[in-house]
CSV table of C-alpha atoms in Angstrom, one decimal:
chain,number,residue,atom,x,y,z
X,403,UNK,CA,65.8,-1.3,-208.0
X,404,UNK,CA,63.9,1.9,-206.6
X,405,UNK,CA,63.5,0.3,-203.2
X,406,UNK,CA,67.0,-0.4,-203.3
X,407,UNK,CA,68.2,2.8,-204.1
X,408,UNK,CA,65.6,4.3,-201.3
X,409,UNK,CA,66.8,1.9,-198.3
X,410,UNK,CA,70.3,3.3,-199.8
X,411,UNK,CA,69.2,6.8,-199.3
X,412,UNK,CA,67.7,5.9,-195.9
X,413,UNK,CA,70.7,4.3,-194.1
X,414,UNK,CA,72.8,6.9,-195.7
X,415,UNK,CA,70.6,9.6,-194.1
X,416,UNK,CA,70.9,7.4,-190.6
X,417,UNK,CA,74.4,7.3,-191.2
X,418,UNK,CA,75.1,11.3,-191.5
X,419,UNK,CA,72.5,12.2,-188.6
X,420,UNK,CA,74.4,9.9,-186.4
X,421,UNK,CA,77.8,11.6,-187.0
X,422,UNK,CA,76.5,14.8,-187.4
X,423,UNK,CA,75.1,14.2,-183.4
X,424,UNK,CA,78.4,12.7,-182.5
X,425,UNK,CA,80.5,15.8,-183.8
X,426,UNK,CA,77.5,18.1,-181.5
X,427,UNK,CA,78.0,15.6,-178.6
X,428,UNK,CA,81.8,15.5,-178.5
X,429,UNK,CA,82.2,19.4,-179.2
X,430,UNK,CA,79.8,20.8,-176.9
X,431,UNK,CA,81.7,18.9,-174.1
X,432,UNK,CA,85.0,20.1,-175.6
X,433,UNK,CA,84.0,23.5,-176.3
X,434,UNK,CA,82.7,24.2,-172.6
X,435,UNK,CA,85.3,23.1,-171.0
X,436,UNK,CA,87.8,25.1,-173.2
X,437,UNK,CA,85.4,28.1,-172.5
X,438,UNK,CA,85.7,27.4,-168.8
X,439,UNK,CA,89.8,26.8,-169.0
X,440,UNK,CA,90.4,29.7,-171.3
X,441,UNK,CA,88.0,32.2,-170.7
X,442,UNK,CA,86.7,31.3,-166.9
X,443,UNK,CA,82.8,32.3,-168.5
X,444,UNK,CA,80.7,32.4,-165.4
X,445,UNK,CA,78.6,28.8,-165.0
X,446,UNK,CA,75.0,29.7,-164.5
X,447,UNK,CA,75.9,32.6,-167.0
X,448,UNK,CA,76.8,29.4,-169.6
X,449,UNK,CA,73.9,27.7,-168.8
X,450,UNK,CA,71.0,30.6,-169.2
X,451,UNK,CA,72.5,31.4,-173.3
X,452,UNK,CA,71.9,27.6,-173.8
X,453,UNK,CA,68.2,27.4,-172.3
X,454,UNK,CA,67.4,30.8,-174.3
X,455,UNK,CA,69.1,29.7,-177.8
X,456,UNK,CA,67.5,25.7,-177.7
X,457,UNK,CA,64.1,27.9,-176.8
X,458,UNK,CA,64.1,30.5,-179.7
X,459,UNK,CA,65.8,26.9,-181.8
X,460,UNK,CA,62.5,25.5,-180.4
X,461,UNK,CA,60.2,28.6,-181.9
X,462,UNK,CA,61.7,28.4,-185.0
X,463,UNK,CA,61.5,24.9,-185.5
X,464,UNK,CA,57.3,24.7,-184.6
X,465,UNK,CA,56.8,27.7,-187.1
X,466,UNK,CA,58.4,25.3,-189.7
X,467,UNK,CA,56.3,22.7,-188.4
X,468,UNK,CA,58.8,20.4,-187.4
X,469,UNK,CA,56.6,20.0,-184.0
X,470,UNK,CA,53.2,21.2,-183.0
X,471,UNK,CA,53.5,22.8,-179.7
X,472,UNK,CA,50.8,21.4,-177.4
X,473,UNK,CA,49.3,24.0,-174.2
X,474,UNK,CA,50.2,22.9,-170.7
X,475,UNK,CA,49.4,24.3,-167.4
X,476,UNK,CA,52.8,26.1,-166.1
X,477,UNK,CA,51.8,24.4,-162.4
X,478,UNK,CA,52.1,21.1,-163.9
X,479,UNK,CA,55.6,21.7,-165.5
X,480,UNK,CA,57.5,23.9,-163.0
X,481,UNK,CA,59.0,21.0,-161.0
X,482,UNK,CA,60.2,19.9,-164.1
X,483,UNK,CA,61.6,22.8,-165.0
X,484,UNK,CA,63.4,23.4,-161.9
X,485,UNK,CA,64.8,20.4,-162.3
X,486,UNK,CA,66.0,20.8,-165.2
X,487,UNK,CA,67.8,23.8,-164.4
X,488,UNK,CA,69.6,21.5,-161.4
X,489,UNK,CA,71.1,19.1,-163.8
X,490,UNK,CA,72.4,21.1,-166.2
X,491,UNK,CA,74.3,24.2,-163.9
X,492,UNK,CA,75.3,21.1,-161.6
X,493,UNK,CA,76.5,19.0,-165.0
X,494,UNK,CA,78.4,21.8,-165.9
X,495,UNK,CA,79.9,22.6,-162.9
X,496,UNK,CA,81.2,19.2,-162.2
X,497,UNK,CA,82.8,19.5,-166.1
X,498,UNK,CA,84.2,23.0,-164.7
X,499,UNK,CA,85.8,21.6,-161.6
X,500,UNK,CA,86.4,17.9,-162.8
X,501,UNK,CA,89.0,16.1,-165.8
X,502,UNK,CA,86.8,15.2,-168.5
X,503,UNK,CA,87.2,11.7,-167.3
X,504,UNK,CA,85.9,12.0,-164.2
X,505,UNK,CA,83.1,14.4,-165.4
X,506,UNK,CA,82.4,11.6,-168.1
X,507,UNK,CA,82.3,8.8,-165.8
X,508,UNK,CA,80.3,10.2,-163.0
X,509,UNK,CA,77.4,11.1,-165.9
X,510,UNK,CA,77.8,6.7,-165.6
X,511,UNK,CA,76.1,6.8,-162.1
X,512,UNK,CA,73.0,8.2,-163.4
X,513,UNK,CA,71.8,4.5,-164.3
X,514,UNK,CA,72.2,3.1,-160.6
X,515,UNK,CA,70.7,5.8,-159.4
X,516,UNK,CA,67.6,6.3,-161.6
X,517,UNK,CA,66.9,2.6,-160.6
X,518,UNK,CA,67.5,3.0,-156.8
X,519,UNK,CA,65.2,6.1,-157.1
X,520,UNK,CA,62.2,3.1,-159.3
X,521,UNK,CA,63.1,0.9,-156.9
X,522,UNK,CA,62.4,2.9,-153.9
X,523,UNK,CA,60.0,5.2,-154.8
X,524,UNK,CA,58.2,4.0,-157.8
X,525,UNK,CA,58.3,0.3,-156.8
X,526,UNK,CA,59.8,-0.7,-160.0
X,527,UNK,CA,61.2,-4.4,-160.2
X,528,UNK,CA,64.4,-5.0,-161.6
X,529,UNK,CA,66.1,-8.6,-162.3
X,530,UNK,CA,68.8,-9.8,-160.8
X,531,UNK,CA,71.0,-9.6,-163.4
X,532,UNK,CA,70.2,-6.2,-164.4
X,533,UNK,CA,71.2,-5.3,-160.5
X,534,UNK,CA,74.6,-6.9,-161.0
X,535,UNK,CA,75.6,-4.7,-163.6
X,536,UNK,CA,75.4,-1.6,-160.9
X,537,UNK,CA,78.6,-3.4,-159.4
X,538,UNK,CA,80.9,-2.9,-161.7
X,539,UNK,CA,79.7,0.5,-163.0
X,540,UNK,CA,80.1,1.8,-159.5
X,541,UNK,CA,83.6,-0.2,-158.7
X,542,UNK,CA,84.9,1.7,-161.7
X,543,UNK,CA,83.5,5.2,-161.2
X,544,UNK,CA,85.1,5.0,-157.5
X,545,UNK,CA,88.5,3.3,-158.9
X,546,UNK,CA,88.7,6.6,-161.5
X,547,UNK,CA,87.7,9.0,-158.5
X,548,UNK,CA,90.3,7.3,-156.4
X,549,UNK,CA,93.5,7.2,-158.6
X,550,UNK,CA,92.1,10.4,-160.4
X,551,UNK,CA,95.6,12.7,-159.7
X,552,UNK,CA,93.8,15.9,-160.3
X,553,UNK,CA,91.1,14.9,-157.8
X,554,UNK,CA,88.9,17.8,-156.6
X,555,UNK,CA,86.7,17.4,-153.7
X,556,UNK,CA,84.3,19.9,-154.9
X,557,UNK,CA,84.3,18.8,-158.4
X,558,UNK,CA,83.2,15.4,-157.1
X,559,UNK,CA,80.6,17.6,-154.7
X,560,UNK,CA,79.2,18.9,-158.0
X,561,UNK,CA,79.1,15.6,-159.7
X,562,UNK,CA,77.3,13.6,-157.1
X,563,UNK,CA,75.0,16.1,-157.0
X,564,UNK,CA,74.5,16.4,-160.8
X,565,UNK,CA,73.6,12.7,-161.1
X,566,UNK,CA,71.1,12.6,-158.1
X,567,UNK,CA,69.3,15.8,-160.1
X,568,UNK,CA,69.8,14.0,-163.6
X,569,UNK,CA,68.7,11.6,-162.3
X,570,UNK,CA,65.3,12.3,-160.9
X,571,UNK,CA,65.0,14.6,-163.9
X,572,UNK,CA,64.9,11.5,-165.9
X,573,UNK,CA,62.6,9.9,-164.3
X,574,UNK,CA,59.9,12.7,-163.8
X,575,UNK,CA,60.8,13.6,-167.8
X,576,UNK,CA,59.4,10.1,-168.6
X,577,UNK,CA,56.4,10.3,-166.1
X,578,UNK,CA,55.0,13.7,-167.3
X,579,UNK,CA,55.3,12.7,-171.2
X,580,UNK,CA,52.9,10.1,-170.2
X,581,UNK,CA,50.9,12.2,-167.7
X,582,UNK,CA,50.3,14.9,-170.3
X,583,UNK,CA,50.7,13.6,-173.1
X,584,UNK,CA,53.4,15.3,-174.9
X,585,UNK,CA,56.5,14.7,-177.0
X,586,UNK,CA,60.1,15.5,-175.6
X,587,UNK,CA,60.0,18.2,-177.6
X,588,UNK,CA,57.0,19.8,-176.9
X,589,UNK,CA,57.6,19.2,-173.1
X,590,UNK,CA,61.2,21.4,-174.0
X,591,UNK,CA,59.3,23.9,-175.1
X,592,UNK,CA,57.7,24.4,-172.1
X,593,UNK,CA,60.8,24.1,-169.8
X,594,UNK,CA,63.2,26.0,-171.4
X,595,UNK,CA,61.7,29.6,-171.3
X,596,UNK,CA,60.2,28.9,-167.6
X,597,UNK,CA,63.8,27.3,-166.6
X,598,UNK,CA,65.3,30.6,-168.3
X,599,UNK,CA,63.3,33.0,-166.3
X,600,UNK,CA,64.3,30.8,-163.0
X,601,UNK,CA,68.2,30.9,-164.1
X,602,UNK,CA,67.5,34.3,-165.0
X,603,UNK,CA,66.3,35.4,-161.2
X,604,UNK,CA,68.6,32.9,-159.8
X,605,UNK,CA,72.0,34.2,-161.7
X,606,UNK,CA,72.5,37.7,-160.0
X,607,UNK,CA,72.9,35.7,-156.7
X,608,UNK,CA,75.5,33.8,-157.2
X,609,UNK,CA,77.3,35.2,-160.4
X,610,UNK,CA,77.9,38.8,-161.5
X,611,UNK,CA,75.9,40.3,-164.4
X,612,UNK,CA,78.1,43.4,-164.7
X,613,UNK,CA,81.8,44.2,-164.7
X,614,UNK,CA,84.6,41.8,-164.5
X,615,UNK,CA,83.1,38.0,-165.1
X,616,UNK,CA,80.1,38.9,-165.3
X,617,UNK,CA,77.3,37.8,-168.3
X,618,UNK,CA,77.6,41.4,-169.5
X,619,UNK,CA,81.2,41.9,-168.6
X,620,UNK,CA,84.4,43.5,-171.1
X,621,UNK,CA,84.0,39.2,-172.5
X,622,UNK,CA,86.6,39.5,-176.0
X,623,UNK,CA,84.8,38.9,-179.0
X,624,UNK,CA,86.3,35.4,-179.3
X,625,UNK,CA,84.2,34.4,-175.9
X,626,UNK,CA,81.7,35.9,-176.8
X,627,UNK,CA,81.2,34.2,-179.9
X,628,UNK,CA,82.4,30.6,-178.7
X,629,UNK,CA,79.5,31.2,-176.1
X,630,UNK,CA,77.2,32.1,-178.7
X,631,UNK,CA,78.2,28.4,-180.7
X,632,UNK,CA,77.7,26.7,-177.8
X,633,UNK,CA,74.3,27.5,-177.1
X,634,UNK,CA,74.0,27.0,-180.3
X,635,UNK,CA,75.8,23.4,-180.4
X,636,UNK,CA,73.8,22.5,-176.9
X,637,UNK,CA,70.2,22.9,-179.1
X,638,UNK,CA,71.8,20.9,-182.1
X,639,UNK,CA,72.3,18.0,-179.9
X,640,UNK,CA,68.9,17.8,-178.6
X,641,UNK,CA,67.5,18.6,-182.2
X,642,UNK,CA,69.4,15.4,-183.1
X,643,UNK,CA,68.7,13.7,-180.3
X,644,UNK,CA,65.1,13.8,-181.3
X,645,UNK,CA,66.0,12.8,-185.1
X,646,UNK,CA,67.8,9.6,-184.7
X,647,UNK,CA,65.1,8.1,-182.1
X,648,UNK,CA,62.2,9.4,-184.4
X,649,UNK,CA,64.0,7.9,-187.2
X,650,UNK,CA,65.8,4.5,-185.5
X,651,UNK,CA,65.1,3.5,-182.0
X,652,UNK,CA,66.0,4.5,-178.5
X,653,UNK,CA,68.1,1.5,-178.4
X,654,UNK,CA,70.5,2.8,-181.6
X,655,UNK,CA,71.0,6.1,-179.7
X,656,UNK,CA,71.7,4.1,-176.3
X,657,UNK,CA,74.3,1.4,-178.2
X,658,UNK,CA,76.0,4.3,-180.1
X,659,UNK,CA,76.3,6.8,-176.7
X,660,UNK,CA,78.8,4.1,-175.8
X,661,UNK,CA,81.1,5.1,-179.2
X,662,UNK,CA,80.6,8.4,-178.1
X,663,UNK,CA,81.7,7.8,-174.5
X,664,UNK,CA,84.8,5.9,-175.3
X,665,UNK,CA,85.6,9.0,-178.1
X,666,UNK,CA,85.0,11.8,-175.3
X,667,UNK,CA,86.9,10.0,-172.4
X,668,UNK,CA,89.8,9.9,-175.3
X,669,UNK,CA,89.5,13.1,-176.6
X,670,UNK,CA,89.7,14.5,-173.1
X,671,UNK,CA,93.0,12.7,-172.2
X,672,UNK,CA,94.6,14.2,-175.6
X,673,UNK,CA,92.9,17.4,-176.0
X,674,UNK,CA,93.6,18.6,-172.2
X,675,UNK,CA,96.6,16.6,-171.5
X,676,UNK,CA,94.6,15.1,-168.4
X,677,UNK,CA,96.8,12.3,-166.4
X,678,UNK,CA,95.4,9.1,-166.8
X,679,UNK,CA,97.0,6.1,-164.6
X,680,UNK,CA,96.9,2.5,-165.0
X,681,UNK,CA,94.6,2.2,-162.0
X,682,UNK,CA,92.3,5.1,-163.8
X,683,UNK,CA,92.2,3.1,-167.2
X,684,UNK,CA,91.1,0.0,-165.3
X,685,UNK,CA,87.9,1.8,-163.8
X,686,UNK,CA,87.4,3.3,-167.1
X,687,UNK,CA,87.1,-0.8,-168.4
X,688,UNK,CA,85.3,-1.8,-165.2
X,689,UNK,CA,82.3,1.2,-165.6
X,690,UNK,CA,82.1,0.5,-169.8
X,691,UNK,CA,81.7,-3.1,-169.3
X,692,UNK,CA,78.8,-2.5,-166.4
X,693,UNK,CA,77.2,-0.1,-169.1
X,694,UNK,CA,77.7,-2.7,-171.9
X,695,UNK,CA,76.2,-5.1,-169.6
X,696,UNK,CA,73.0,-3.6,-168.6
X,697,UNK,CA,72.3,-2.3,-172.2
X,698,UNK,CA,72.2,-6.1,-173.3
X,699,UNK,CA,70.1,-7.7,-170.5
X,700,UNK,CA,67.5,-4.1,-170.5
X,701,UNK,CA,67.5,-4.9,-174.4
X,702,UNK,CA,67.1,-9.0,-173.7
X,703,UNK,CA,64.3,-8.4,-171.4
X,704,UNK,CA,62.7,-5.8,-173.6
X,705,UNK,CA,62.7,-8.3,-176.4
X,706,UNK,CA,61.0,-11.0,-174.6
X,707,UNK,CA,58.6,-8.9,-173.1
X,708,UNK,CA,57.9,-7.9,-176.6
X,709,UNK,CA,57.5,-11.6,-177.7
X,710,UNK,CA,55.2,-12.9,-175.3
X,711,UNK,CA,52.8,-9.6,-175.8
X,712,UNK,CA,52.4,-11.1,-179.7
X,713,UNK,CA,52.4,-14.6,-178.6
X,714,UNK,CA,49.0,-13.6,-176.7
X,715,UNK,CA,45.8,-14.4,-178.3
């Protein structure tokens, strides 16, 4: 009866972390692109609060012990960082300058690329099959772009080069956890402050810091304050990030950042009135089935690579 009452307890703890990270996911999203329509908040501005709120987030949560922080030579973590830096302002820019189903779509791209950039550089193998899939997740991200009536040459600009950064940043991410040794959290720990200070050097060039639209501008305290969430949102989603893979698998985030997909590509349509053509919701069908698709062969494979390992001697 105890155990009963405990796997009870557990799923139900599952249960709230995963809606608690689909409610960050979907508003963070929402909430920058609202603070982008409504209060035109500089981009690189944006990004900077949420690298300095998920690092002091970070502090507070290894004085509670929630990670131990491991030392790492700056040298070895300052690509990284850059790159980091990339992918984010880029992200953003292309939800600045894009609908939010076009933004969420071209984020889709990031899986054909990370395995051109295995394939070509790391000479990673990939089955057939898992190769197939990058048909139709490409056919529908160019059927969206294509129909998209609100299309914006720049946005797209911003987008293509937000997956190619994401991209490698995912791959390198992966590479240095194993090269050093380190958590995803204690490798955040590291980036943020160092990507800070780069965004920090970097901002006065391309935004203003005084005056009108600038970080420290005459911002109401309504901006100011939705700002402030965000940053504050954008470390919530990586703290829960972190929880549901410590506390499921990677595959039970990946399956349910499909729900949350679907949810944001509606939510956008209804929340920001964004035209959506026959043509559009077709490419929409095309890239969610390619996604489907590759999570089920990646997870296929995975499982029979996992079987043979124990069926060794």
């Amino acid at each position: 009866m105890a155990s009963l009452v405990d796997r009870v307890r557990g799923h139900g703890r599952i249960a709230v972390g995963l809606l608690f990270n689909l409610l960050v996911s979907i508003c963070i999203v929402f909430l920058n692109k609202w603070i982008y329509v409504h209060h035109g908040f500089p981009n690189m501005s944006l990004t900077l609060v949420h690298f300095v709120v998920t690092w002091l987030g970070l502090y507070i949560c290894q004085k509670l012990d929630i990670f131990a922080p491991k030392s790492l030579p700056p040298s070895r973590v300052f690509l990284l960082a850059l790159s980091f830096c990339g992918f984010v302002v880029f992200t953003n820019l292309s939800l600045q300058n894009n609908t939010i189903g076009t933004y969420q779509l071209a984020k889709a791209m990031t899986t054909p690329v990370i395995i051109a950039i295995q394939t070509f550089c790391y000479q990673k193998t990939f089955s057939t099959r898992i190769q197939l899939t990058l048909i139709p997740i490409t056919l529908g991200v160019i059927l969206n772009s294509y129909y998209d009536v609100k299309f914006n040459f720049l946005g797209m600009v911003f987008a293509a080069l937000g997956v190619l950064v994401t991209s490698l940043y995912q791959v390198w991410v992966g590479a240095k956890q194993h090269e050093l040794q380190v958590n995803s959290m204690q490798l955040l720990y590291y980036q943020a402050p160092m990507s800070s200070a780069m965004l920090l050097v970097a901002v006065p060039f391309f935004e203003p810091v005084f005056g009108e639209g600038g970080i420290f501008g005459p911002w109401s305290v309504s901006a100011l304050l939705m700002v402030l969430l965000s940053g504050v949102i954008a470390f919530m989603v990586n703290l829960s990030i972190y929880w549901i893979i410590g506390n499921t698998s990677p595959v039970t985030y990946n399956m349910f950042g499909h729900f949350k997909f679907c949810i944001t590509l509606f939510g956008g349509y209804v929340l920001f009135k964004d035209p959506l053509s026959i043509n559009q919701a077709l490419g929409i069908l095309c890239t969610l089935f390619g996604i489907l698709a590759y999570t089920h062969f990646k997870l296929s494979e995975q499982e029979g690579s996992k079987s043979k390992l124990a069926q060794r001697p």
